[in-house]
Tab-separated table of C-alpha atoms in Angstrom:
chain	number	residue	atom	x	y	z
A	1191	GLU	CA	-0.063	-0.043	-0.086
A	1192	THR	CA	1.488	3.470	-1.009
A	1193	GLY	CA	-1.167	5.712	0.312
A	1194	VAL	CA	-2.120	6.959	-2.973
A	1195	THR	CA	-5.860	6.272	-4.083
A	1196	GLN	CA	-7.587	6.801	-7.167
A	1197	SER	CA	-11.202	6.465	-8.495
A	1198	PRO	CA	-12.852	5.064	-10.060
A	1199	THR	CA	-11.272	1.726	-10.418
A	1200	HIS	CA	-12.819	1.068	-13.834
A	1201	LEU	CA	-14.632	3.365	-16.177
A	1202	ILE	CA	-16.392	2.789	-19.772
A	1203	LYS	CA	-17.092	5.660	-21.932
A	1204	THR	CA	-17.629	6.175	-25.632
A	1205	ARG	CA	-16.006	8.007	-28.305
A	1206	GLY	CA	-16.706	11.882	-27.736
A	1207	GLN	CA	-17.369	12.099	-24.073
A	1208	GLN	CA	-15.349	13.758	-21.452
A	1209	VAL	CA	-13.921	11.894	-18.368
A	1210	THR	CA	-12.592	13.027	-14.975
A	1211	LEU	CA	-10.237	10.835	-12.969
A	1212	ARG	CA	-9.496	11.542	-9.483
A	1213	CYS	CA	-6.253	10.820	-7.343
A	1214	SER	CA	-5.411	11.465	-3.697
A	1215	SER	CA	-1.899	11.855	-2.807
A	1216	GLN	CA	0.152	10.362	-0.191
A	1217	SER	CA	0.293	12.657	2.784
A	1218	GLY	CA	3.332	15.006	2.880
A	1219	HIS	CA	3.839	14.945	-1.020
A	1220	ASN	CA	3.338	17.956	-2.701
A	1221	THR	CA	3.944	16.760	-6.378
A	1222	VAL	CA	1.703	14.509	-8.491
A	1223	SER	CA	2.195	13.060	-11.937
A	1224	TRP	CA	-0.237	11.406	-14.213
A	1225	TYR	CA	0.644	8.623	-16.740
A	1226	GLN	CA	-0.980	6.627	-19.459
A	1227	GLN	CA	-0.041	2.921	-19.729
A	1228	ALA	CA	-1.086	0.994	-22.641
A	1229	LEU	CA	-1.453	-2.844	-22.426
A	1230	GLY	CA	2.048	-4.312	-22.526
A	1231	GLN	CA	3.879	-0.802	-22.616
A	1232	GLY	CA	5.544	1.306	-20.055
A	1233	PRO	CA	3.783	4.264	-18.472
A	1234	GLN	CA	3.894	7.400	-20.760
A	1235	PHE	CA	4.272	10.738	-18.795
A	1236	ILE	CA	1.205	12.963	-19.337
A	1237	PHE	CA	1.897	15.889	-16.828
A	1238	GLN	CA	2.971	17.019	-13.413
A	1239	TYR	CA	1.641	19.253	-10.739
A	1240	TYR	CA	3.646	20.936	-7.881
A	1241	ARG	CA	1.870	23.179	-5.525
A	1242	GLU	CA	-1.066	23.299	-7.787
A	1243	GLU	CA	0.705	24.357	-10.653
A	1244	GLU	CA	1.601	22.377	-13.778
A	1245	ASN	CA	5.456	22.166	-14.055
A	1246	GLY	CA	5.765	19.623	-16.723
A	1247	ARG	CA	4.099	18.221	-19.648
A	1248	GLY	CA	4.815	15.075	-21.872
A	1249	ASN	CA	3.625	14.751	-25.502
A	1250	PHE	CA	-0.096	14.785	-25.041
A	1251	PRO	CA	-2.647	17.105	-26.722
A	1252	PRO	CA	-4.309	20.126	-24.895
A	1253	ARG	CA	-7.520	17.733	-24.475
A	1254	PHE	CA	-5.532	16.074	-21.563
A	1255	SER	CA	-5.773	18.577	-18.521
A	1256	GLY	CA	-5.358	18.646	-14.846
A	1257	LEU	CA	-5.964	20.158	-11.705
A	1258	GLN	CA	-3.996	19.934	-8.223
A	1259	PHE	CA	-5.944	21.149	-5.153
A	1260	PRO	CA	-4.731	22.623	-1.886
A	1261	ASN	CA	-4.924	19.166	-0.054
A	1262	TYR	CA	-2.746	17.809	-2.739
A	1263	SER	CA	-5.630	15.638	-4.474
A	1264	SER	CA	-5.803	15.828	-8.127
A	1265	GLU	CA	-7.635	15.362	-11.210
A	1266	LEU	CA	-7.128	14.319	-14.930
A	1267	ASN	CA	-9.661	15.391	-17.379
A	1268	VAL	CA	-9.815	14.132	-20.799
A	1269	ASN	CA	-12.141	15.720	-23.388
A	1270	ALA	CA	-13.321	14.382	-26.769
A	1271	LEU	CA	-12.279	10.748	-25.900
A	1272	GLU	CA	-10.768	8.577	-28.621
A	1273	LEU	CA	-10.541	4.963	-28.860
A	1274	ASP	CA	-6.740	5.145	-28.440
A	1275	ASP	CA	-7.373	6.887	-25.033
A	1276	SER	CA	-8.221	3.291	-23.570
A	1277	ALA	CA	-5.613	2.631	-21.171
A	1278	LEU	CA	-4.674	2.442	-17.500
A	1279	TYR	CA	-4.317	5.755	-15.865
A	1280	LEU	CA	-1.850	6.216	-13.144
A	1281	CYS	CA	-1.194	8.828	-10.741
A	1282	ALA	CA	1.888	8.972	-8.583
A	1283	SER	CA	2.872	11.147	-5.871
A	1284	GLY	CA	6.403	12.204	-4.773
A	1285	GLY	CA	8.093	14.039	-2.094
A	1286	ALA	CA	10.986	16.491	-2.168
A	1287	GLY	CA	13.717	14.053	-1.099
A	1288	GLU	CA	17.002	13.123	-3.026
A	1289	VAL	CA	15.655	10.126	-4.607
A	1290	ASN	CA	12.119	11.659	-4.949
A	1291	GLU	CA	10.658	8.191	-6.057
A	1292	GLN	CA	7.255	8.197	-7.139
A	1293	PHE	CA	4.559	6.095	-5.454
A	1294	PHE	CA	1.726	4.944	-7.543
A	1295	GLY	CA	-2.051	4.508	-6.983
A	1296	PRO	CA	-3.777	1.597	-8.181
A	1297	GLY	CA	-4.930	3.038	-11.387
A	1298	THR	CA	-8.190	3.602	-13.263
A	1299	ARG	CA	-8.820	1.339	-16.178
A	1300	LEU	CA	-10.577	3.400	-18.851
A	1301	THR	CA	-12.234	1.928	-21.714
A	1302	VAL	CA	-13.487	3.931	-24.737
A	1303	LEU	CA	-15.905	2.294	-27.054
B	592	GLY	CA	15.143	11.012	-29.412
B	593	GLN	CA	14.488	9.396	-26.163
B	594	ASN	CA	14.745	5.715	-26.219
B	595	ILE	CA	14.865	3.047	-23.485
B	596	ASP	CA	15.364	-0.678	-24.405
B	597	GLN	CA	14.697	-3.810	-22.238
B	598	PRO	CA	14.257	-7.343	-23.228
B	599	THR	CA	10.476	-8.079	-23.838
B	600	GLU	CA	10.575	-11.637	-21.782
B	601	MET	CA	12.928	-13.536	-19.661
B	602	THR	CA	12.494	-16.832	-17.817
B	603	ALA	CA	14.409	-18.184	-14.783
B	604	THR	CA	14.193	-20.936	-12.375
B	605	GLU	CA	13.004	-20.603	-8.888
B	606	GLY	CA	16.132	-20.300	-6.601
B	607	ALA	CA	18.391	-19.036	-9.405
B	608	ILE	CA	19.803	-15.506	-10.280
B	609	VAL	CA	18.506	-13.322	-13.142
B	610	GLN	CA	20.006	-10.109	-14.761
B	611	ILE	CA	17.506	-7.764	-16.543
B	612	ASN	CA	19.487	-5.086	-18.762
B	613	CYS	CA	18.338	-1.649	-19.735
B	614	THR	CA	20.164	0.712	-22.219
B	615	TYR	CA	18.955	4.204	-22.685
B	616	GLN	CA	19.349	7.357	-24.640
B	617	THR	CA	18.024	10.467	-23.248
B	618	SER	CA	18.561	13.996	-23.585
B	619	GLY	CA	19.134	14.476	-19.782
B	620	PHE	CA	19.887	12.198	-17.055
B	621	ASN	CA	18.949	12.674	-13.465
B	622	GLY	CA	18.813	9.162	-12.108
B	623	LEU	CA	17.793	5.619	-13.225
B	624	PHE	CA	14.974	3.800	-11.529
B	625	TRP	CA	13.697	0.209	-11.418
B	626	TYR	CA	10.165	-0.555	-10.658
B	627	GLN	CA	8.423	-3.857	-10.318
B	628	GLN	CA	4.576	-4.188	-11.689
B	629	HIS	CA	2.579	-7.320	-11.069
B	630	ALA	CA	-0.084	-7.766	-13.704
B	631	GLY	CA	-3.179	-5.455	-13.163
B	632	GLU	CA	-1.358	-3.584	-10.357
B	633	ALA	CA	0.594	-0.307	-10.003
B	634	PRO	CA	4.375	0.024	-10.398
B	635	THR	CA	6.164	-0.113	-7.069
B	636	PHE	CA	9.640	1.291	-6.727
B	637	LEU	CA	12.587	-1.158	-6.291
B	638	SER	CA	15.813	0.876	-6.790
B	639	TYR	CA	17.543	4.126	-7.678
B	640	ASN	CA	20.860	4.755	-9.161
B	641	VAL	CA	22.573	8.313	-10.043
B	642	LEU	CA	26.197	7.554	-9.903
B	643	ASP	CA	27.909	4.611	-11.420
B	644	GLY	CA	28.178	1.357	-9.548
B	645	LEU	CA	26.227	-1.100	-7.864
B	646	GLU	CA	23.292	-0.551	-5.023
B	647	GLU	CA	22.474	-3.452	-3.149
B	648	LYS	CA	19.135	-4.029	-1.508
B	649	GLY	CA	18.617	-7.465	-0.075
B	650	ARG	CA	17.881	-9.818	-2.878
B	651	PHE	CA	18.004	-7.099	-5.470
B	652	SER	CA	20.918	-5.160	-6.844
B	653	SER	CA	21.028	-2.519	-9.409
B	654	PHE	CA	23.937	-1.315	-11.475
B	655	LEU	CA	24.577	1.912	-13.523
B	656	SER	CA	26.965	2.917	-16.101
B	657	ARG	CA	26.257	6.408	-17.278
B	658	SER	CA	29.150	6.561	-19.926
B	659	LYS	CA	27.623	3.330	-21.587
B	660	GLY	CA	23.876	4.401	-21.019
B	661	TYR	CA	23.486	0.980	-19.330
B	662	SER	CA	21.813	-0.425	-16.029
B	663	TYR	CA	21.002	-3.910	-14.962
B	664	LEU	CA	18.794	-5.253	-12.163
B	665	LEU	CA	20.136	-8.389	-10.640
B	666	LEU	CA	17.639	-10.712	-8.861
B	667	LYS	CA	18.966	-13.489	-6.355
B	668	GLU	CA	17.297	-16.401	-4.908
B	669	LEU	CA	14.177	-16.072	-7.189
B	670	GLN	CA	10.879	-16.759	-5.548
B	671	MET	CA	7.644	-17.413	-7.380
B	672	LYS	CA	6.247	-14.107	-6.249
B	673	ASP	CA	8.988	-12.269	-8.250
B	674	SER	CA	7.172	-13.242	-11.569
B	675	ALA	CA	6.250	-9.619	-12.772
B	676	SER	CA	7.215	-7.051	-15.150
B	677	TYR	CA	10.329	-5.025	-14.413
B	678	LEU	CA	10.263	-1.499	-15.627
B	679	CYS	CA	13.515	0.758	-16.209
B	680	ALA	CA	12.895	4.491	-16.012
B	681	VAL	CA	15.235	7.357	-16.620
B	682	ARG	CA	14.572	10.904	-14.919
B	683	ASP	CA	15.248	13.349	-17.678
B	684	GLY	CA	15.734	16.725	-15.988
B	685	ASP	CA	13.730	17.496	-12.806
B	686	TYR	CA	10.681	15.513	-12.983
B	687	GLN	CA	9.778	13.588	-16.313
B	688	LEU	CA	10.339	9.777	-16.141
B	689	ILE	CA	10.900	8.171	-19.522
B	690	TRP	CA	9.980	4.644	-19.110
B	691	GLY	CA	11.024	1.560	-21.012
B	692	ALA	CA	8.237	-0.812	-21.939
B	693	GLY	CA	9.105	-3.331	-19.373
B	694	THR	CA	10.705	-7.068	-18.997
B	695	LYS	CA	8.143	-9.730	-18.356
B	696	LEU	CA	9.804	-12.325	-15.867
B	697	ILE	CA	8.529	-15.487	-15.698
B	698	ILE	CA	9.736	-17.859	-12.801
B	699	LYS	CA	9.316	-21.431	-13.241
B	700	PRO	CA	9.697	-24.078	-10.383
């Protein structure tokens, strides 16, 4: 158990819809990163938030957006869903130590039909 | 471009030793991580290397050579529960982790 929680566990949407995924970070961690993991692949970095500001973004279109709240919970929003958005979405929280390893939540499995 | 290569799949025997290699080409380097991921679960942190050399942690060790863009994860005294995917990730700059596709390790009795 990493102390990072995500909801919902599974979600089914249709193409063109919008989705919001939620993450609650581990206590004391002020950064949160979101990743997309397709089956059989490694995670792909979507973006990171630090103290409610986006401070890094991977190669994802603007329809992927996020928010981080003062209590360090966060959301990932995806608009105009496409079939290729079907994946496991992971959030990871990290502290500010030397290693700054990331602690992952269990993920949300999104299926777009 | 950014690239991290790992073998797709490896098989080993319970009680034996296995070495999983990772080579990387990234624009920046600020540490290399190994994570373990069981099927359907989130990755869990195993090790971190930022300087050349070997880091040992119980049955798991990780090695880094920055000049060669190379790392390996060594697992000793393999147990059935070690069957999982092992992911190599490089931190490029301050935050972004660039991930390999993972090596699926199959342990046989």
